[in-house]
Coordinates of C-alpha atoms in Angstrom, one line a residue:
Chain Y
M19 CA -35.6 95.1 -16.4
S20 CA -37.3 98.1 -18.0
L21 CA -40.3 97.9 -20.3
D22 CA -39.7 98.3 -24.0
A23 CA -42.0 101.2 -24.9
S24 CA -42.0 100.2 -28.6
L25 CA -43.5 96.8 -27.8
V26 CA -46.2 97.6 -25.3
T27 CA -49.2 99.9 -25.3
V28 CA -49.2 100.3 -21.5
L29 CA -46.6 102.6 -20.2
G30 CA -45.7 102.9 -16.5
R31 CA -42.8 103.5 -14.1
G32 CA -39.7 102.0 -15.6
S33 CA -40.8 102.4 -19.2
R34 CA -38.2 103.9 -21.5
G35 CA -38.0 104.9 -25.1
P36 CA -39.2 107.3 -27.8
L37 CA -42.9 106.6 -27.0
V38 CA -42.3 107.9 -23.5
T39 CA -40.7 111.0 -24.9
K40 CA -43.8 111.5 -27.1
L41 CA -46.0 111.2 -24.1
Q42 CA -43.9 113.7 -22.1
N43 CA -44.1 116.1 -25.0
Y44 CA -47.9 115.8 -25.3
F45 CA -48.2 116.4 -21.6
N46 CA -46.0 119.5 -21.8
S47 CA -47.9 120.8 -24.8
Y48 CA -51.5 120.0 -24.1
E49 CA -52.2 119.3 -20.5
N50 CA -53.1 122.2 -18.2
P51 CA -51.4 122.9 -16.0
H52 CA -48.5 121.6 -18.0
P53 CA -46.2 119.5 -15.9
A54 CA -42.9 120.8 -17.5
L55 CA -41.5 117.3 -17.8
K56 CA -38.0 116.7 -19.1
P57 CA -38.6 114.9 -22.4
D58 CA -35.9 112.3 -21.7
G59 CA -37.9 109.2 -22.6
D60 CA -37.7 107.9 -19.0
F61 CA -41.0 107.2 -17.2
G62 CA -40.0 108.4 -13.8
K63 CA -41.8 110.0 -10.8
G64 CA -42.6 113.2 -12.7
T65 CA -44.3 111.4 -15.5
E66 CA -46.1 109.1 -13.1
D67 CA -47.5 112.2 -11.3
A68 CA -48.6 113.6 -14.6
V69 CA -50.3 110.4 -15.6
R70 CA -52.1 110.3 -12.2
A71 CA -53.3 113.8 -12.7
F72 CA -54.4 113.0 -16.3
S73 CA -56.3 110.0 -15.1
K74 CA -58.2 111.9 -12.5
Q75 CA -59.0 114.8 -14.9
N76 CA -60.3 112.3 -17.4
D77 CA -62.3 110.2 -15.1
L78 CA -60.2 107.2 -15.4
S79 CA -59.4 105.1 -12.3
T80 CA -58.5 107.4 -9.5
G81 CA -54.8 107.4 -8.9
L82 CA -54.1 105.4 -12.1
I83 CA -50.4 105.4 -12.7
L84 CA -50.4 103.5 -16.0
F85 CA -50.8 105.0 -19.4
G86 CA -52.6 102.5 -21.7
H87 CA -55.3 102.0 -24.3
E88 CA -58.0 104.3 -22.9
S89 CA -55.5 107.1 -22.1
W90 CA -54.1 107.1 -25.7
K91 CA -57.6 107.4 -27.0
I92 CA -58.3 110.4 -24.7
I93 CA -55.2 112.1 -26.1
G94 CA -56.4 111.3 -29.6
R95 CA -59.8 112.9 -28.9
K96 CA -58.2 116.0 -27.2
I97 CA -55.7 117.0 -29.8
G98 CA -57.6 115.8 -32.8
F99 CA -57.0 112.7 -34.9
L100 CA -55.6 114.7 -37.9
S101 CA -52.6 115.9 -36.1
V102 CA -52.0 112.4 -34.6
L103 CA -52.3 110.8 -38.0
T104 CA -49.7 113.1 -39.5
D105 CA -47.3 112.4 -36.7
S106 CA -45.1 109.8 -38.2
E107 CA -43.2 109.5 -34.9
L108 CA -46.1 107.9 -33.2
P109 CA -46.3 104.1 -33.8
L110 CA -49.1 103.0 -36.0
Y111 CA -50.7 100.8 -33.3
I112 CA -51.0 103.8 -31.1
R113 CA -52.7 105.8 -33.9
L114 CA -55.0 102.9 -34.5
I115 CA -55.9 102.9 -30.8
M116 CA -56.7 106.6 -30.9
L117 CA -58.9 106.1 -34.0
S118 CA -60.7 103.0 -32.8
P119 CA -64.3 103.3 -31.4
S120 CA -64.6 102.8 -27.8
P121 CA -65.6 99.2 -27.0
P122 CA -68.8 98.9 -25.0
R123 CA -68.0 99.3 -21.4
I124 CA -69.5 97.0 -18.7
D125 CA -71.0 99.9 -16.9
V126 CA -73.7 98.9 -14.4
Y127 CA -75.9 100.6 -11.8
P128 CA -74.2 99.4 -8.6
E129 CA -77.3 99.8 -6.5
V130 CA -79.3 97.5 -8.9
F131 CA -76.5 95.0 -8.9
L132 CA -76.2 95.0 -5.1
A133 CA -80.0 94.7 -4.8
L134 CA -79.8 91.5 -6.9
Y135 CA -77.1 90.0 -4.6
R136 CA -79.6 88.8 -2.0
T137 CA -81.7 87.0 -4.6
A138 CA -78.7 85.4 -6.2
F139 CA -76.8 84.3 -3.1
G140 CA -79.4 84.2 -0.4
S141 CA -78.0 86.8 1.9
T142 CA -77.9 90.6 2.0
P143 CA -74.4 91.8 1.3
T144 CA -72.5 93.2 4.3
Q145 CA -71.1 96.7 4.3
Q146 CA -67.7 95.2 3.5
Q147 CA -69.1 93.2 0.6
R148 CA -71.1 96.2 -0.8
Q149 CA -67.9 98.4 -0.7
G150 CA -65.8 95.7 -2.2
L151 CA -68.2 94.9 -5.0
T152 CA -68.8 98.6 -5.8
T153 CA -65.0 99.1 -6.1
L154 CA -64.7 96.0 -8.4
L155 CA -67.6 97.2 -10.6
Q156 CA -66.0 100.6 -10.9
K157 CA -62.6 99.0 -12.0
I158 CA -64.4 96.7 -14.4
S159 CA -66.2 99.6 -16.0
Q160 CA -62.8 101.4 -16.4
D161 CA -61.0 98.4 -17.8
S162 CA -61.0 98.7 -21.6
D163 CA -59.8 95.1 -21.9
I164 CA -62.9 93.7 -20.2
T165 CA -65.8 94.2 -22.5
D166 CA -67.5 90.8 -22.3
V167 CA -70.0 90.5 -19.4
R168 CA -69.1 86.9 -19.1
W169 CA -65.4 87.7 -18.5
A170 CA -66.4 90.1 -15.8
A171 CA -68.8 87.6 -14.3
Y172 CA -66.1 84.9 -14.1
M173 CA -63.6 87.4 -12.5
L174 CA -66.2 88.3 -9.8
A175 CA -66.9 84.6 -9.2
T176 CA -63.1 84.0 -8.7
V177 CA -62.8 87.0 -6.3
K178 CA -65.8 85.7 -4.3
L179 CA -64.1 82.4 -3.7
E180 CA -60.5 83.6 -3.3
T181 CA -61.3 86.5 -0.9
A182 CA -63.6 84.3 1.3
H183 CA -66.6 86.3 0.0
T184 CA -65.2 89.7 1.2
F185 CA -64.6 91.0 -2.3
T186 CA -61.6 92.8 -0.8
P187 CA -57.9 92.1 -1.5
V188 CA -56.8 89.8 1.3
A189 CA -53.6 88.5 2.8
E190 CA -53.1 84.7 3.2
F191 CA -54.5 83.3 6.4
G192 CA -51.8 83.2 9.1
C193 CA -49.6 85.7 7.4
N194 CA -48.9 89.3 8.1
D195 CA -46.2 91.9 7.8
A196 CA -45.9 92.6 11.5
N197 CA -44.0 89.5 12.3
T198 CA -40.7 88.1 11.0
P199 CA -40.6 85.4 10.0
V200 CA -44.2 85.3 8.8
C201 CA -46.3 82.3 7.8
T202 CA -43.9 79.8 9.3
P203 CA -44.0 78.2 11.7
V204 CA -47.4 78.4 13.5
T205 CA -48.1 76.7 16.8
L206 CA -51.6 75.2 16.9
K207 CA -53.8 75.1 20.0
N208 CA -53.0 71.4 20.4
G209 CA -49.3 72.3 20.6
N210 CA -48.4 71.0 17.1
V211 CA -46.0 73.3 15.2
V212 CA -46.9 73.4 11.5
S213 CA -45.7 75.4 8.6
R214 CA -46.3 76.0 5.0
A215 CA -43.9 74.5 2.5
Y216 CA -43.2 78.1 1.3
G217 CA -43.4 81.6 2.7
N218 CA -39.9 81.8 3.8
P219 CA -38.4 85.3 4.4
V220 CA -36.3 86.5 1.4
P221 CA -33.5 89.1 2.0
C222 CA -35.0 92.5 1.3
P223 CA -33.5 93.5 -2.0
N224 CA -34.3 97.2 -1.5
L225 CA -30.9 98.1 0.0
S226 CA -29.1 97.0 -3.1
L227 CA -30.9 99.6 -5.2
K228 CA -29.3 102.8 -6.3
P229 CA -30.4 104.9 -4.4
P230 CA -31.4 102.3 -1.8
I231 CA -35.0 102.1 -0.6
A232 CA -35.6 101.4 3.1
C233 CA -37.0 98.0 3.8
P234 CA -40.5 98.3 5.3
N235 CA -40.7 98.9 9.1
G236 CA -36.9 98.5 9.3
K237 CA -37.2 94.8 8.4
Q238 CA -34.4 92.9 6.7
T239 CA -36.6 90.5 4.8
H240 CA -39.8 90.3 2.7
T241 CA -42.1 87.4 2.5
Y242 CA -43.9 86.8 -0.7
Y243 CA -47.0 85.2 0.8
G244 CA -50.5 85.5 -0.9
R245 CA -51.9 88.9 -1.3
G246 CA -54.6 90.4 -3.5
Y247 CA -57.9 89.5 -5.2
V248 CA -56.4 86.4 -6.8
Q249 CA -53.5 86.1 -4.5
I250 CA -50.1 85.7 -5.8
T251 CA -47.3 84.0 -4.0
H252 CA -43.5 83.5 -4.6
K253 CA -41.1 86.2 -5.5
G254 CA -41.1 85.2 -9.1
N255 CA -44.8 86.0 -9.4
Y256 CA -44.4 89.3 -7.7
K257 CA -41.6 90.2 -10.1
S258 CA -43.2 89.0 -13.4
L259 CA -46.7 90.4 -12.7
G260 CA -45.4 93.7 -11.4
Q261 CA -43.5 94.0 -14.7
Q262 CA -46.6 93.0 -16.7
I263 CA -48.7 95.8 -15.1
G264 CA -46.0 98.5 -15.7
L265 CA -44.7 98.6 -12.1
A266 CA -41.2 97.2 -13.0
D267 CA -39.8 95.7 -9.8
Q268 CA -41.9 97.7 -7.4
L269 CA -43.8 94.7 -6.1
V270 CA -40.6 92.9 -5.4
H271 CA -39.4 95.8 -3.3
A272 CA -42.8 96.4 -1.7
P273 CA -44.9 93.3 -1.9
E274 CA -47.5 94.7 0.4
R275 CA -48.6 96.9 -2.5
A276 CA -50.3 93.8 -4.0
L277 CA -53.1 94.5 -1.5
D278 CA -53.8 97.9 -3.1
P279 CA -57.2 97.4 -4.9
D280 CA -55.9 99.2 -8.0
I281 CA -52.8 96.9 -8.2
A282 CA -54.7 93.8 -7.1
Y283 CA -57.3 94.4 -9.9
S284 CA -54.6 95.0 -12.5
I285 CA -52.9 91.7 -11.6
M286 CA -56.1 89.8 -11.8
S287 CA -57.1 91.4 -15.1
V288 CA -53.8 91.0 -16.9
G289 CA -53.2 87.6 -15.4
M290 CA -56.5 86.1 -16.4
R291 CA -56.7 87.7 -19.8
Q292 CA -53.2 86.8 -20.8
G293 CA -52.9 83.4 -19.2
L294 CA -50.0 84.5 -17.0
F295 CA -50.8 82.2 -14.1
T296 CA -51.2 78.8 -15.6
G297 CA -51.0 79.3 -19.3
D298 CA -54.8 79.2 -19.7
K299 CA -56.7 82.5 -20.3
L300 CA -60.2 83.8 -20.3
S301 CA -60.6 83.6 -24.0
D302 CA -59.7 79.9 -24.0
Y303 CA -63.0 79.2 -22.2
I304 CA -65.2 82.2 -22.8
N305 CA -65.3 83.3 -26.4
N306 CA -67.6 83.8 -29.3
V307 CA -68.4 80.1 -29.7
D308 CA -68.3 78.8 -26.1
C309 CA -68.8 79.8 -22.5
D310 CA -67.3 77.0 -20.4
Y311 CA -67.5 78.3 -16.9
N312 CA -67.0 74.8 -15.5
N313 CA -63.4 74.5 -16.8
A314 CA -62.4 78.2 -16.6
R315 CA -61.0 77.5 -13.1
K316 CA -57.9 76.2 -14.9
I317 CA -57.0 79.8 -15.5
I318 CA -56.3 80.1 -11.8
N319 CA -55.8 76.7 -10.3
P320 CA -56.1 73.6 -12.5
G321 CA -55.5 71.2 -9.6
D322 CA -58.7 72.4 -7.8
T323 CA -61.4 70.3 -9.5
G324 CA -63.4 70.4 -6.4
T325 CA -64.4 74.0 -6.8
Y326 CA -64.9 74.0 -10.6
D327 CA -68.7 73.7 -10.5
M328 CA -69.1 76.0 -7.5
I329 CA -67.3 78.9 -9.1
A330 CA -69.2 78.2 -12.4
G331 CA -72.4 78.6 -10.4
Y332 CA -71.2 81.9 -9.0
A333 CA -70.3 83.1 -12.5
R334 CA -73.8 82.3 -13.9
K335 CA -75.4 84.3 -11.1
F336 CA -73.0 87.2 -11.6
Q337 CA -73.6 87.2 -15.3
A338 CA -77.4 87.5 -14.7
M339 CA -76.8 90.3 -12.2
L340 CA -74.5 92.2 -14.5
E341 CA -76.9 91.9 -17.5
A342 CA -79.8 93.0 -15.4
S343 CA -78.0 96.1 -14.1
L344 CA -76.3 97.3 -17.2
K345 CA -76.8 101.0 -18.0
Chain F
M8 CA -27.1 61.8 12.3
K9 CA -24.8 59.1 10.9
Y10 CA -26.8 59.1 7.7
T11 CA -26.6 62.9 7.4
L12 CA -22.9 62.9 7.9
S13 CA -22.5 60.2 5.2
L14 CA -24.6 62.3 2.9
L15 CA -22.5 65.3 3.4
I16 CA -19.3 63.4 2.8
L17 CA -20.7 61.9 -0.4
C18 CA -21.9 65.3 -1.4
I19 CA -18.5 66.9 -1.0
A20 CA -17.0 64.1 -3.0
C21 CA -19.6 64.7 -5.7
T22 CA -18.8 68.3 -6.1
L23 CA -15.1 67.4 -6.7
H24 CA -16.0 65.3 -9.7
D25 CA -16.6 66.5 -13.1
R26 CA -20.3 67.2 -13.3
D27 CA -20.9 65.6 -16.7
S28 CA -19.3 62.3 -15.6
R29 CA -21.0 62.2 -12.3
P30 CA -23.6 59.5 -11.9
V31 CA -26.9 61.3 -11.6
S32 CA -28.5 58.6 -9.6
A33 CA -26.0 59.2 -6.8
V34 CA -26.9 60.9 -3.6
P35 CA -27.9 64.5 -4.3
A36 CA -25.0 66.9 -3.9
A37 CA -24.9 69.8 -1.4
G38 CA -25.3 73.2 -2.8
S39 CA -22.0 74.5 -4.1
G40 CA -23.0 78.2 -4.1
T41 CA -22.8 80.4 -1.0
T42 CA -26.5 81.1 -1.1
D43 CA -27.3 77.4 -0.9
S44 CA -24.9 76.7 2.0
A45 CA -27.3 78.0 4.7
A46 CA -30.1 75.8 3.3
A47 CA -27.7 72.9 3.2
A48 CA -26.7 73.5 6.8
Q49 CA -30.3 73.7 7.8
A50 CA -31.0 70.5 6.0
A51 CA -28.1 68.8 7.7
K52 CA -29.7 69.6 11.1
D53 CA -33.0 68.0 10.0
S54 CA -32.6 64.5 8.6
S55 CA -36.1 64.7 7.1
K56 CA -35.1 67.4 4.7
P57 CA -33.2 66.4 1.6
V58 CA -30.0 68.3 1.0
P59 CA -30.9 71.0 -1.5
L60 CA -29.4 71.1 -4.9
S61 CA -27.4 74.0 -6.2
T62 CA -28.9 75.9 -9.1
D63 CA -26.4 74.3 -11.5
E64 CA -27.5 70.9 -10.3
Q65 CA -31.1 71.8 -10.6
L66 CA -30.6 73.0 -14.2
A67 CA -28.7 69.8 -15.0
W68 CA -31.5 67.6 -13.7
R69 CA -34.1 69.5 -15.7
K70 CA -32.0 68.9 -18.9
R71 CA -32.3 65.2 -18.3
L72 CA -36.0 65.2 -17.9
P73 CA -38.6 65.1 -20.8
L74 CA -40.3 68.3 -19.7
P75 CA -43.0 69.5 -22.0
A76 CA -42.6 72.8 -23.8
R77 CA -45.4 74.4 -21.7
C78 CA -43.2 74.2 -18.6
P79 CA -41.2 77.5 -18.6
E80 CA -37.5 77.6 -18.3
Y81 CA -36.3 77.6 -14.7
D82 CA -35.1 81.0 -13.8
P83 CA -32.9 80.5 -10.7
D84 CA -33.3 83.0 -7.8
P85 CA -30.8 81.9 -5.2
S86 CA -32.1 84.6 -2.8
D87 CA -35.5 83.0 -2.6
P88 CA -35.6 79.7 -0.6
D89 CA -39.1 79.0 -2.1
S90 CA -37.8 79.1 -5.6
F91 CA -36.7 75.8 -7.1
G92 CA -36.4 74.1 -10.4
A93 CA -35.8 70.5 -9.3
R94 CA -35.6 68.5 -6.1
V95 CA -34.5 64.9 -5.7
L96 CA -35.2 62.1 -3.4
V97 CA -32.9 59.1 -3.6
L98 CA -34.7 55.9 -2.9
R99 CA -31.9 53.5 -3.5
E100 CA -29.2 52.9 -6.1
K101 CA -30.5 53.7 -9.5
Q102 CA -33.8 54.9 -8.2
T103 CA -34.2 58.6 -7.7
V104 CA -37.5 60.5 -7.6
V105 CA -37.2 63.9 -9.2
D106 CA -39.7 66.7 -8.6
A107 CA -39.5 69.3 -11.4
R108 CA -41.5 72.5 -11.1
C109 CA -43.5 73.3 -14.2
M110 CA -45.9 76.3 -14.0
L111 CA -45.5 78.8 -11.2
G112 CA -49.3 79.2 -11.1
T113 CA -51.1 81.9 -9.2
Y114 CA -50.4 80.8 -5.6
Q115 CA -49.3 77.2 -6.0
P116 CA -47.0 75.8 -8.6
S117 CA -47.4 72.6 -10.7
H118 CA -45.0 69.7 -10.6
L119 CA -44.0 66.9 -12.8
V120 CA -42.5 64.0 -11.0
F121 CA -40.2 61.4 -12.6
L122 CA -38.4 58.2 -11.6
W123 CA -34.8 58.3 -12.7
D124 CA -33.1 54.9 -13.1
G125 CA -29.6 56.2 -13.9
S126 CA -30.2 56.5 -17.6
A127 CA -33.8 57.4 -18.3
A128 CA -36.7 59.2 -16.6
K129 CA -40.2 57.8 -16.3
A130 CA -43.0 60.1 -15.6
L131 CA -45.0 59.2 -12.5
S132 CA -48.7 59.6 -12.0
F133 CA -50.4 60.0 -8.7
P134 CA -53.8 58.9 -7.4
I135 CA -55.9 61.7 -5.8
Y136 CA -59.4 61.9 -4.5
Q137 CA -61.8 64.6 -5.5
T138 CA -65.4 65.6 -4.8
K139 CA -67.6 68.3 -6.3
S140 CA -69.3 68.9 -3.0
P141 CA -68.4 68.2 0.6
A142 CA -71.5 66.0 0.9
R143 CA -70.5 63.6 -1.8
T144 CA -68.2 60.6 -1.5
P145 CA -64.8 61.4 -3.0
T146 CA -63.8 59.6 -6.2
R147 CA -60.3 58.4 -7.2
R148 CA -58.4 59.4 -10.3
E149 CA -54.8 59.6 -11.5
V150 CA -53.1 62.8 -12.3
G151 CA -49.8 63.3 -14.1
E152 CA -49.3 66.9 -13.0
L153 CA -49.4 67.7 -9.3
W154 CA -50.6 71.2 -8.4
G155 CA -49.7 72.4 -4.9
L156 CA -46.8 72.6 -2.5
T157 CA -44.6 69.6 -2.5
E158 CA -42.0 68.5 0.0
F159 CA -39.8 65.4 0.2
D160 CA -39.1 63.6 3.4
A161 CA -35.7 62.1 3.1
S162 CA -35.9 60.0 6.2
S163 CA -39.2 58.3 5.4
K164 CA -38.7 58.5 1.6
Q165 CA -42.1 60.1 1.1
L166 CA -43.5 63.0 -0.8
K167 CA -45.9 65.4 0.9
V168 CA -48.3 67.4 -1.3
F169 CA -50.6 70.1 -0.2
N170 CA -53.1 71.2 -2.9
K171 CA -55.0 74.3 -1.9
F172 CA -58.5 74.8 -3.4
R173 CA -58.1 78.5 -2.9
Q174 CA -55.1 80.5 -1.8
T175 CA -56.2 81.0 1.8
G176 CA -55.6 77.3 2.2
D177 CA -58.7 76.5 4.3
C178 CA -59.8 73.8 1.8
G179 CA -58.1 71.3 -0.4
W180 CA -56.2 68.1 0.0
W181 CA -53.0 66.9 1.7
A182 CA -51.4 63.6 0.6
L183 CA -48.5 61.5 1.5
Y184 CA -47.0 59.2 -1.1
S185 CA -44.2 56.6 -1.0
F186 CA -42.4 54.8 -3.7
P187 CA -42.0 51.1 -3.0
E188 CA -40.0 49.4 -5.8
G189 CA -40.3 52.7 -7.7
A190 CA -44.1 52.6 -7.9
V191 CA -46.3 55.3 -6.5
K192 CA -48.3 54.3 -3.4
I193 CA -50.7 56.6 -1.6
D194 CA -50.2 56.4 2.2
E195 CA -52.5 59.1 3.4
F196 CA -55.0 61.4 1.9
H197 CA -56.8 64.1 3.7
L198 CA -59.6 66.1 2.0
K199 CA -61.5 69.2 3.1
A200 CA -63.8 70.3 0.4
D201 CA -65.7 72.9 2.5
C202 CA -64.0 76.3 2.1
D203 CA -65.3 77.5 5.5
G204 CA -62.4 79.6 6.6
T205 CA -61.4 77.2 9.4
D206 CA -58.2 75.2 10.0
P207 CA -56.0 76.6 7.2
M208 CA -52.7 75.6 8.7
N209 CA -53.3 72.0 9.6
P210 CA -54.2 70.0 6.4
Q211 CA -52.5 66.8 7.6
H212 CA -55.2 66.6 10.2
W213 CA -58.2 67.2 7.9
P214 CA -60.7 64.4 7.4
S215 CA -59.0 61.3 6.1
V216 CA -60.1 59.5 3.0
A217 CA -60.2 55.7 3.1
I218 CA -57.6 54.6 0.5
Q219 CA -59.2 52.2 -2.1

């Protein structure tokens, strides 16, 4: 399924339509060096390379391969709003994005934030935690959809729990890509053989593509076990969330990419903002009239009442740390 | 083995009938599609695993259930053995437990479970134990929606549920339910509230909660 470029502001691999053509034309006309893209309305590898270069040049997330809200505004600033406003081919909502003032970013001094970690959580962050938190803070500062410190705080709290305090995208315990089948079964030290009720290998769909893509490491199957900051499982989640972040079916064909920090962050951000995991979203619990950290866990896992208060406690601490270290 | 063979014979007979006229409380039918046949064969080897339903049968079951609008439509993916829309456990004549998936969730789906008497579905609720900290005594409550990984045991007529408090699965609860006379009875409940990174694959041996 390709993205309908007339309906979404975020363009990525697989997007098609006149908005992609407009983007290709802008790149060819205004970017230096100009990428000489074929303005065919198909967001392919060439356009993706151009977006990546554009992102780097404009200090967006390194290697960003999606073209969204902030990118449109940069184009607006570069070529002048007047010419954009007179361009009737550009959808109104894109013109409004270009004209809208930048929302306040959650931009913090990482060293101040990290210095507060010990006070908040009682231990000095390890090198892995420092690196993981620095990466997350950078992605939050670049995320134009996260402008409420409390949303950022709850996301960090969720990552703390879900990644076992490493703040790094993780794979589910007991699962890896080196063995087939993975996740099931496992023989315990006491000799018992146990297995998850899911995590079964799925025939690798790559070979049915045109042109076919080799399955990783010559395997014939994928296993859609948990990967990421808020780890997703099941092929259906890899498919739907990949499409939501503009990657079309790439995560179905290469599920290990969900461990990439850029992709793992995008999945968490879009999933928590839009309620794609459970139907509940950040704005249901954290909004202009309320800040219900204690029930916000329903965004990720409603059945887990045991950790509601613990994560709420993390979120309050992260909120204080963020507010104290804002630039 | 004898029970399994009987099941298979009944299932074959079921697939020969017109689907709309087939009594839904009958023994679950084997998958009719080629993608389900491997799973059916596997199930036949293991009498504890119910014979899986074909995607058409799963869709038919979901139509009979009063699923709320918030449960998304079932999008069958026959290539994925972890994907399902409905599973059934036949208790006895005119008593079938139906497990219908609702939300896919982040890393564990939610389920609504019904008792089907041959003409109507009754939503079941399940007792669980919860605690806000490992040090506190767990308290009991009833839930109508089960979050976690579920599995029927066809030989013991039980439902296993593994609810992970986080995706790594090192904390959460594991429960075993049975359905005497169609009512829900909790047989075992194991709870590990401490997410300490240990023992993620062995929830049925976590500390046991005394059933009240």
